[in-house]
Short mmCIF file of C-alpha atoms in Angstrom, two decimals:
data_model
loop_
_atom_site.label_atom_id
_atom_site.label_comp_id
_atom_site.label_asym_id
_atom_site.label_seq_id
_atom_site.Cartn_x
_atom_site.Cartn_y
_atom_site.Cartn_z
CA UNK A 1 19.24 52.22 97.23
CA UNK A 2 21.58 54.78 98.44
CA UNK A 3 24.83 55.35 99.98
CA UNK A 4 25.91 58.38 102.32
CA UNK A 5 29.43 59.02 101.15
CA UNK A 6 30.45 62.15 102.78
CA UNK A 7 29.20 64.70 105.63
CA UNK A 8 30.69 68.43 105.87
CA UNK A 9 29.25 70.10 109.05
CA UNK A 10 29.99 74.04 108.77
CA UNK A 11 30.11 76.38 112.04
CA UNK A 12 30.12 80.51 111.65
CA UNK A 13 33.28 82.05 113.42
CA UNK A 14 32.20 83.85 116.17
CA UNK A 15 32.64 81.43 119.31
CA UNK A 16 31.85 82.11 122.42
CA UNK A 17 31.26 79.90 125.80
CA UNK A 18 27.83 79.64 126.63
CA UNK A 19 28.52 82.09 129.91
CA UNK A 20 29.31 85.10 127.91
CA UNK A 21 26.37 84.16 125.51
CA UNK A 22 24.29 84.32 128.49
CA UNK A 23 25.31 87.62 130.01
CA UNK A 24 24.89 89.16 126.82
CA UNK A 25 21.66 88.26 126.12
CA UNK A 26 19.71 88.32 129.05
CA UNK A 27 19.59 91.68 129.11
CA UNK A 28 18.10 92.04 125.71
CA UNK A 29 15.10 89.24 126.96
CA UNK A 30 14.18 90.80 129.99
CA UNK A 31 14.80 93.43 133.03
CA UNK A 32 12.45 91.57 135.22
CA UNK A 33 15.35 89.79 137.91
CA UNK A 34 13.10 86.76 138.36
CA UNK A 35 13.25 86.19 135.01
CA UNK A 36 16.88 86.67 134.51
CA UNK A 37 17.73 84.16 137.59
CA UNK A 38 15.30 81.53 135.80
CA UNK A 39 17.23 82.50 132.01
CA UNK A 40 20.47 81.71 134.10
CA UNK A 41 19.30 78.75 135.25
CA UNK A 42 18.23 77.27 132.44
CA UNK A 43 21.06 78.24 130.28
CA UNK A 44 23.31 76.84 132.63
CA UNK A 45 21.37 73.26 132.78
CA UNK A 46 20.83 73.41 128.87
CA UNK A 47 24.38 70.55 128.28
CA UNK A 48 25.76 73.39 125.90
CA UNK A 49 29.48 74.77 126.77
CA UNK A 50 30.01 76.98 123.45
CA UNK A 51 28.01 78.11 120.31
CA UNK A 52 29.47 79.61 117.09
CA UNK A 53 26.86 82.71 115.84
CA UNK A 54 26.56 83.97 112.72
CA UNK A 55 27.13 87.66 114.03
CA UNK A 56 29.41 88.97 116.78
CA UNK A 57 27.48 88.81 119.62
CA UNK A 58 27.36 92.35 120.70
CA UNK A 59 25.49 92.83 117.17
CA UNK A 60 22.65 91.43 118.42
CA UNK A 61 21.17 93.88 120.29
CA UNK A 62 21.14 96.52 117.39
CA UNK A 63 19.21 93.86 115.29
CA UNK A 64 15.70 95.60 114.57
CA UNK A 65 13.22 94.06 112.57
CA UNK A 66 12.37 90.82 110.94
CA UNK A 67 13.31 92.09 107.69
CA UNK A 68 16.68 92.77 108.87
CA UNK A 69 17.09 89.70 110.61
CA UNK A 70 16.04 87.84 107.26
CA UNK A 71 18.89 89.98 105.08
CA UNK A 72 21.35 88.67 107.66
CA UNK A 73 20.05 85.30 106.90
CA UNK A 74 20.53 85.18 103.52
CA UNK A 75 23.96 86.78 103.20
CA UNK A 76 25.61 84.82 105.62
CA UNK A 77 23.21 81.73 105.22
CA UNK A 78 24.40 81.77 101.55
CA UNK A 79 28.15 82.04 102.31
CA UNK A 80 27.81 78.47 104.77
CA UNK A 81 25.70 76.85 102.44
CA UNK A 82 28.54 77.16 99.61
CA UNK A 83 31.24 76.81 102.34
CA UNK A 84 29.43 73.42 103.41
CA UNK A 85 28.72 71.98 99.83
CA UNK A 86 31.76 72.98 98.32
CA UNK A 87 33.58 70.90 100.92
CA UNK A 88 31.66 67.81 100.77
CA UNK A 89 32.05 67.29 97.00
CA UNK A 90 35.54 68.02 97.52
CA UNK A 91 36.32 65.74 100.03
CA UNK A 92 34.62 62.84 97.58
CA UNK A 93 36.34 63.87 94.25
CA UNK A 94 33.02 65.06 92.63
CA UNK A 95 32.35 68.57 91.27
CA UNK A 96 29.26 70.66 91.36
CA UNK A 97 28.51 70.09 87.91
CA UNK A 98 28.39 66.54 88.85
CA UNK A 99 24.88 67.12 91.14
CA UNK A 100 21.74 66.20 89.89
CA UNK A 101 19.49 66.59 92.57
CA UNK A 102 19.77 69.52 95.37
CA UNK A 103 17.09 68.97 98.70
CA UNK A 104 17.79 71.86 101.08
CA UNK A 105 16.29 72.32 104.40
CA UNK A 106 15.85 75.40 106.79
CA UNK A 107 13.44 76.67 109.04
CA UNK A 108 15.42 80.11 110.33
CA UNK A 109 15.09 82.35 107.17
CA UNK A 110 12.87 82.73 104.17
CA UNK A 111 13.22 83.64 100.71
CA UNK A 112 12.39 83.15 96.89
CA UNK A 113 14.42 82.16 95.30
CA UNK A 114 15.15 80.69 97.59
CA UNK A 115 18.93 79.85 99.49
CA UNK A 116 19.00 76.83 97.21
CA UNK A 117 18.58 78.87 94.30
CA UNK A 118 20.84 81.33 94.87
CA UNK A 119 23.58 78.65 95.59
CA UNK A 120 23.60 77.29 91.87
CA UNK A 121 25.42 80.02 90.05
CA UNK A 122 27.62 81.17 93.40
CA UNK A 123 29.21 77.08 93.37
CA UNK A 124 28.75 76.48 89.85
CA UNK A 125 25.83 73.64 89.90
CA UNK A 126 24.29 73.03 86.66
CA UNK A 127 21.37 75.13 85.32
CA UNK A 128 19.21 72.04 85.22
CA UNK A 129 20.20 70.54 88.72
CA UNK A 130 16.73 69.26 90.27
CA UNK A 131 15.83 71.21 93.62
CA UNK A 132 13.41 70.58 96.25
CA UNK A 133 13.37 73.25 98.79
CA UNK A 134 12.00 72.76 102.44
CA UNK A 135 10.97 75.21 105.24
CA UNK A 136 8.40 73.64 108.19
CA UNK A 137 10.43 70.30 108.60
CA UNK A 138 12.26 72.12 111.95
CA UNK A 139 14.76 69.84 113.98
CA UNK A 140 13.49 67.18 111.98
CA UNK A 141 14.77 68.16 108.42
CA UNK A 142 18.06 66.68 108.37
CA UNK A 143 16.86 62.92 109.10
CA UNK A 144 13.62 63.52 106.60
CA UNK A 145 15.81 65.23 104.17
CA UNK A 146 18.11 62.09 104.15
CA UNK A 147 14.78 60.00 103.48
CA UNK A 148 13.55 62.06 100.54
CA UNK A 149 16.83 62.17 99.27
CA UNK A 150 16.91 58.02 99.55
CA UNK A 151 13.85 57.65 98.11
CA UNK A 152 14.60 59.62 94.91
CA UNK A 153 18.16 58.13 94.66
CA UNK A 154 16.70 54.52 94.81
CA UNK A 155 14.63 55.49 91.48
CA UNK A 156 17.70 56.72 89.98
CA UNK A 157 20.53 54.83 91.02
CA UNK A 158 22.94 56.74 89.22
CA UNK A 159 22.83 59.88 90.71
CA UNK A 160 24.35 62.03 92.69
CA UNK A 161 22.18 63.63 95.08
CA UNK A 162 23.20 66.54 98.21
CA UNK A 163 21.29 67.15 100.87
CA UNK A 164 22.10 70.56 102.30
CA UNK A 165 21.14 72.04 106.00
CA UNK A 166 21.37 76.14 106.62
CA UNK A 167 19.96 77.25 110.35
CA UNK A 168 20.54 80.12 112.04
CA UNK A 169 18.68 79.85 114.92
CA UNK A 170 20.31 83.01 116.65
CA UNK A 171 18.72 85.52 114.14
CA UNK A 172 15.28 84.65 115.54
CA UNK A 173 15.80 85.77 119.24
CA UNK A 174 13.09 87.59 120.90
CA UNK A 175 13.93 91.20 122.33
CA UNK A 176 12.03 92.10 125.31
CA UNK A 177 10.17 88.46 125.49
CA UNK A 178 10.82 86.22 129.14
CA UNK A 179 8.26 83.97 127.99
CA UNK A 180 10.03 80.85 129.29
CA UNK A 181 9.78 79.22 125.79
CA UNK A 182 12.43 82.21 124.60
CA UNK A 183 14.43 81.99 127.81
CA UNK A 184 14.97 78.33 126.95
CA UNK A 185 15.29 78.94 122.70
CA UNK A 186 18.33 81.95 123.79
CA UNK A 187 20.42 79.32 125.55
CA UNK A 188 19.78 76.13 123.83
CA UNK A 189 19.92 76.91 119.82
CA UNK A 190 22.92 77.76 117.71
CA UNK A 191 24.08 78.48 114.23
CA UNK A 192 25.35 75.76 111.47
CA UNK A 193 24.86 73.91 108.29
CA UNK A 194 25.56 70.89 107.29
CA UNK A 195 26.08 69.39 103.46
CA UNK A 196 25.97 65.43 102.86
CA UNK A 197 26.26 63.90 99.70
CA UNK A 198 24.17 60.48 99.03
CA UNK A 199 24.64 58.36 96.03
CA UNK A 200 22.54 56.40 94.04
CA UNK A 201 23.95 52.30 94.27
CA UNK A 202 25.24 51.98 90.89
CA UNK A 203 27.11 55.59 91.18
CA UNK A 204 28.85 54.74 94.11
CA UNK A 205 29.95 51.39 92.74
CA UNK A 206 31.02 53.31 89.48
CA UNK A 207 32.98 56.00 91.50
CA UNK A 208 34.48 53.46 93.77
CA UNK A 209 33.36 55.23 97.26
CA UNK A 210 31.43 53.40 100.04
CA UNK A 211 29.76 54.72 103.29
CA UNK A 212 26.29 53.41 105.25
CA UNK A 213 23.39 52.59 102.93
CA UNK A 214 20.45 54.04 103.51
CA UNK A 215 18.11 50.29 104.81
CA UNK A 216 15.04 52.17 105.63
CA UNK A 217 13.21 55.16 106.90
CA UNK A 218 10.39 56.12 109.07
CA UNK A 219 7.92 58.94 108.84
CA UNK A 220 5.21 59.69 111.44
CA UNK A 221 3.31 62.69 113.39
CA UNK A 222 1.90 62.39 116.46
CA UNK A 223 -1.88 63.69 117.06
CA UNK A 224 -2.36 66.03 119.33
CA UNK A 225 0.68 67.96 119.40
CA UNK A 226 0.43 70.27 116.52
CA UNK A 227 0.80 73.12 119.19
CA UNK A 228 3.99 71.67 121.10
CA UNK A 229 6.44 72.53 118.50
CA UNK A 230 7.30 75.26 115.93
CA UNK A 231 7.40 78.60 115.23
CA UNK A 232 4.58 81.53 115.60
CA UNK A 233 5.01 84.25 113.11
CA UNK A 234 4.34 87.61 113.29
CA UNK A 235 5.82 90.85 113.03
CA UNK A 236 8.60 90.89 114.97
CA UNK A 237 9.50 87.66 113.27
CA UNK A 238 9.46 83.93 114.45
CA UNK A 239 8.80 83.45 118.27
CA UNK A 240 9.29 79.98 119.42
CA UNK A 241 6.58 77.65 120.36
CA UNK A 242 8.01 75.12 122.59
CA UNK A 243 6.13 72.78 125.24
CA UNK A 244 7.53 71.88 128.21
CA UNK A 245 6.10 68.34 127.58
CA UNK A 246 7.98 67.53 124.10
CA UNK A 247 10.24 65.43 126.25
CA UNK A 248 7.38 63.11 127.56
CA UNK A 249 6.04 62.80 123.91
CA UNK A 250 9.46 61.31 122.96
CA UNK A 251 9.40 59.37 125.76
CA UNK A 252 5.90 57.79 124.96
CA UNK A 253 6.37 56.79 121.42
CA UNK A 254 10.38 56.43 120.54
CA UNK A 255 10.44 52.95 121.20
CA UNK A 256 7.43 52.17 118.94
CA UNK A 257 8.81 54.12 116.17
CA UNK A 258 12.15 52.21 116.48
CA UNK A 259 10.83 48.95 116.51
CA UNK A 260 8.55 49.96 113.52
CA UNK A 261 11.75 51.17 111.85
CA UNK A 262 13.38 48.24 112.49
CA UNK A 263 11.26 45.09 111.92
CA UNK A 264 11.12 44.80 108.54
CA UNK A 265 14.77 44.38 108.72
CA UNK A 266 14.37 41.74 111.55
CA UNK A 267 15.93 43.98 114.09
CA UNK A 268 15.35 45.17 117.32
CA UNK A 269 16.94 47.97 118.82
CA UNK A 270 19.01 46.00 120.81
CA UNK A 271 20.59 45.22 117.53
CA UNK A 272 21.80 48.81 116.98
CA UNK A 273 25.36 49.57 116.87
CA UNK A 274 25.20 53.46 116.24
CA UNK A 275 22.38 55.92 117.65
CA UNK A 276 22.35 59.45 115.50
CA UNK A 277 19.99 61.12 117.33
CA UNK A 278 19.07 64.62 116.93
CA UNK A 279 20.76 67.01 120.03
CA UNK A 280 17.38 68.55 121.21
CA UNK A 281 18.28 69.26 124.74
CA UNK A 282 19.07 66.94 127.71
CA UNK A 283 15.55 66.17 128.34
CA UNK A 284 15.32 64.92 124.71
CA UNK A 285 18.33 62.82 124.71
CA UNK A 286 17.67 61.43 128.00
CA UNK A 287 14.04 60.35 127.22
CA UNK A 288 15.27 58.62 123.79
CA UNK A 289 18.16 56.93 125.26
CA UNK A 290 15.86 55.30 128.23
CA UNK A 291 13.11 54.64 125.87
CA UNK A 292 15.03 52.52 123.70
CA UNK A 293 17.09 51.02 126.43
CA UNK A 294 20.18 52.49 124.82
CA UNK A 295 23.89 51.88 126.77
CA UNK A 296 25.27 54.56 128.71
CA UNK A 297 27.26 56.10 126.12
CA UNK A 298 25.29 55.24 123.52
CA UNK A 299 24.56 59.05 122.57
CA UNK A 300 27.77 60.30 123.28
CA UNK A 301 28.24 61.97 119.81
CA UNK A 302 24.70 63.72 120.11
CA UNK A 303 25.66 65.17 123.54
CA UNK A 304 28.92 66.16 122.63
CA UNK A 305 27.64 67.99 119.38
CA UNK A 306 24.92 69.46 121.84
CA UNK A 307 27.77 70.44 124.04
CA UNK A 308 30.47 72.11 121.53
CA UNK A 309 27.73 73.58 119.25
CA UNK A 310 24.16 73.90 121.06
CA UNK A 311 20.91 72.50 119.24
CA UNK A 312 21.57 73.58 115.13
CA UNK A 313 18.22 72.61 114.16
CA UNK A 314 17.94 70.50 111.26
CA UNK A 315 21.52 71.24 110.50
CA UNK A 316 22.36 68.95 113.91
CA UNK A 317 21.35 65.58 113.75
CA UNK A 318 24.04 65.94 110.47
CA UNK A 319 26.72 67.11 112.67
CA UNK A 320 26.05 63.63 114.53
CA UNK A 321 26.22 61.89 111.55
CA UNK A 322 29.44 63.57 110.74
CA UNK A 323 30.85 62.52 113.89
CA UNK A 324 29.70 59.27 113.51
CA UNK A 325 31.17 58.96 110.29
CA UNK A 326 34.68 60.37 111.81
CA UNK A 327 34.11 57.00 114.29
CA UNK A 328 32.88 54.71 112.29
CA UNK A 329 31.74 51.39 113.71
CA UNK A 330 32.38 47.49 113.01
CA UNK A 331 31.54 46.43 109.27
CA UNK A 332 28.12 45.59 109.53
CA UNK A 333 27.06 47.95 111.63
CA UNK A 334 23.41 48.92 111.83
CA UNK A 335 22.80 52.33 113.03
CA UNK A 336 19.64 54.43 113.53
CA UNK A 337 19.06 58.13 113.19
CA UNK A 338 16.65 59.61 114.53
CA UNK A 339 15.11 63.47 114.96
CA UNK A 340 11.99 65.21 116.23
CA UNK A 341 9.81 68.45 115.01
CA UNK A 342 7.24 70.40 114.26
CA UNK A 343 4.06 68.24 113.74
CA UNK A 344 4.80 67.32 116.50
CA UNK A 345 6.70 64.71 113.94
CA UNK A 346 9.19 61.83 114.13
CA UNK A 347 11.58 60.89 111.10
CA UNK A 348 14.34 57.68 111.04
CA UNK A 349 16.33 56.38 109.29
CA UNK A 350 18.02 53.14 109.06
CA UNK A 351 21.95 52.86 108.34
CA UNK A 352 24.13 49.69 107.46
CA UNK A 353 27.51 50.12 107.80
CA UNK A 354 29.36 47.94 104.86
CA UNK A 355 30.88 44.71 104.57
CA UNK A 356 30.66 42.23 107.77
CA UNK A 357 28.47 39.33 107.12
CA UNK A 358 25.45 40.20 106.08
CA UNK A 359 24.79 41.71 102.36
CA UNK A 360 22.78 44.71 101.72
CA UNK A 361 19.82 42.66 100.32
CA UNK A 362 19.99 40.40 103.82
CA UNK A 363 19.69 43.69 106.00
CA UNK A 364 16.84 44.89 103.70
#
């Protein structure tokens, strides 16, 4: 199996409080007043108070083409991503040369080589470190990048494996777009990464470091919603595609893919002691939290993340897990993460907490 021993969620430096974000940009989006009162209206109901940007905000407006965008991307995208790794081996004792396998997700920027790539010689990871790159995965990438990562790590339990996260969602604003999908993309998403480094069983127990093993995962897309979700490219870049009814499709089949997450464990998700659940908006959080019959505060971390840093894309549901990590709950614990994206897709993953009294085997 695997074990996630360490999470290093990475913010740019420009920080600004949601207010000035949305001043500034609404009148790049549109002159139409209408529009703007709508923009304001949904910026100010989106549960974010601050996001960190990759640029200074008044830089946005003189950003021309997709190309340019993209070169932004990759310059600063590279500078997090060996901010982010660089951290979490760090923190564990481990050193780059020490990585054997490298997954890296993103769905802001493009490239090839790509970020991953370019990341081996700027860190120092070895020449023969195994990468799998992914772009398409969306909001969803961190929580299926964790399950790919499990999966291989299970076949070679004495790895060292790190999952890495680089979005930044601000490059792809739309100039001169009041679509309603774009008002609600400018005041929701934010930029981040994220680096997490999983290790195989027999590593961990060699190094001496714990953290939640990886108990199971959960893959599934929904039919019908291919068009709900994702990104529509074209010359002025990527324009979101977002459907007002994502929240209802959460609603209608989270607690399904819970319970199917769950029973082969023999758990329900009354049994859950942690929810890491991806900080998609209110709507999303809301409709998860009711579906699954969740406490109160049971999603406190993802609606503080989704308050301090916006919606990071795949790079968020990581900054949960972070938290969660910081917080860390009785030995024992079970605890489910959980994300949504393009497709439109679902991907979990179960978490046991060590020691208490059951064994990993007996929460398998």
């Amino acid at each position: 199996m695997s074990r996630v021993v360490q999470v290093a969620p990475v913010l740019p430096e420009h920080a600004y409080p949601q207010a000035d974000i949305t001043a500034e940009i609404a009148g790049l989006v549109t002159s139409d007043p209408r529009r703007r009162a709508l923009l304001e209206r949904v910026h100010a109901s989106s549960g974010v108070r601050t996001r960190q940007l990759v640029l200074p905000l008044e830089k946005y407006a003189a950003l021309g083409s997709f190309g340019e965008a993209n070169d932004v991307y990759l310059r600063e995208g590279l500078d997090l991503a060996a901010t982010a790794v660089d951290r979490a081996l760090r923190a564990v004792g481990l050193r780059p040369t020490d990585v054997d396998h490298l997954f890296f997700t993103t769905v802001t920027g493009v490239s090839a080589p790509s970020l991953d790539a370019l990341l081996v010689e700027r860190v120092g990871l070895r020449p023969d470190v195994r990468r799998v790159p992914s772009f398409g995965l969306g909001c969803a990438g961190g929580a299926a990048g964790l399950a790919r990562v499990h999966e291989h790590l299970a076949g070679h339990p004495d790895e060292v494996a790190v999952l890495l996260s680089v979005e930044l969602c601000s490059l792809t604003l739309q100039s001169d777009d009041d679509a309603t999908a774009n008002l609600v993309a400018s005041g929701l998403f934010g930029d981040g990464a994220a680096a997490v480094v999983l290790l195989g069983d027999r590593r961990a127990a060699a190094l001496g470091l714990d953290g939640p093993e990886v108990v199971g995962t959960r893959s599934v897309l929904y039919p019908g919603t291919a068009g709900d979700l994702g990104w529509r490219v074209g010359a002025s870049g990527l324009r979101i595609v977002l459907s007002g009814g994502l929240a209802e499709t959460v609603a209608q089949h989270a607690a399904q893919d819970v319970a199917a997450l769950l029973d082969p464990l023999g758990r329900t998700a009354a049994d859950v002691d942690r929810w890491v659940v991806h900080p998609g908006g209110p709507r999303i959080l809301d409709a998860v939290q009711d579906a699954v019959g969740a406490p109160p505060d049971a999603l406190a971390a993802s609606r503080d993340v989704l308050a301090r840093t916006g919606n990071l894309s795949s790079a968020a549901v990581l900054h949960v897990l972070a938290a969660t990590l910081d917080d860390p709950p009785p030995p024992g614990a079970l605890g489910v993460l959980l994300a949504f994206g393009p497709g439109v897709g679902a991907e979990l993953v179960a978490l046991r907490w060590p020691g208490g009294g059951d064994d990993a085997e007996g929460a398998r």
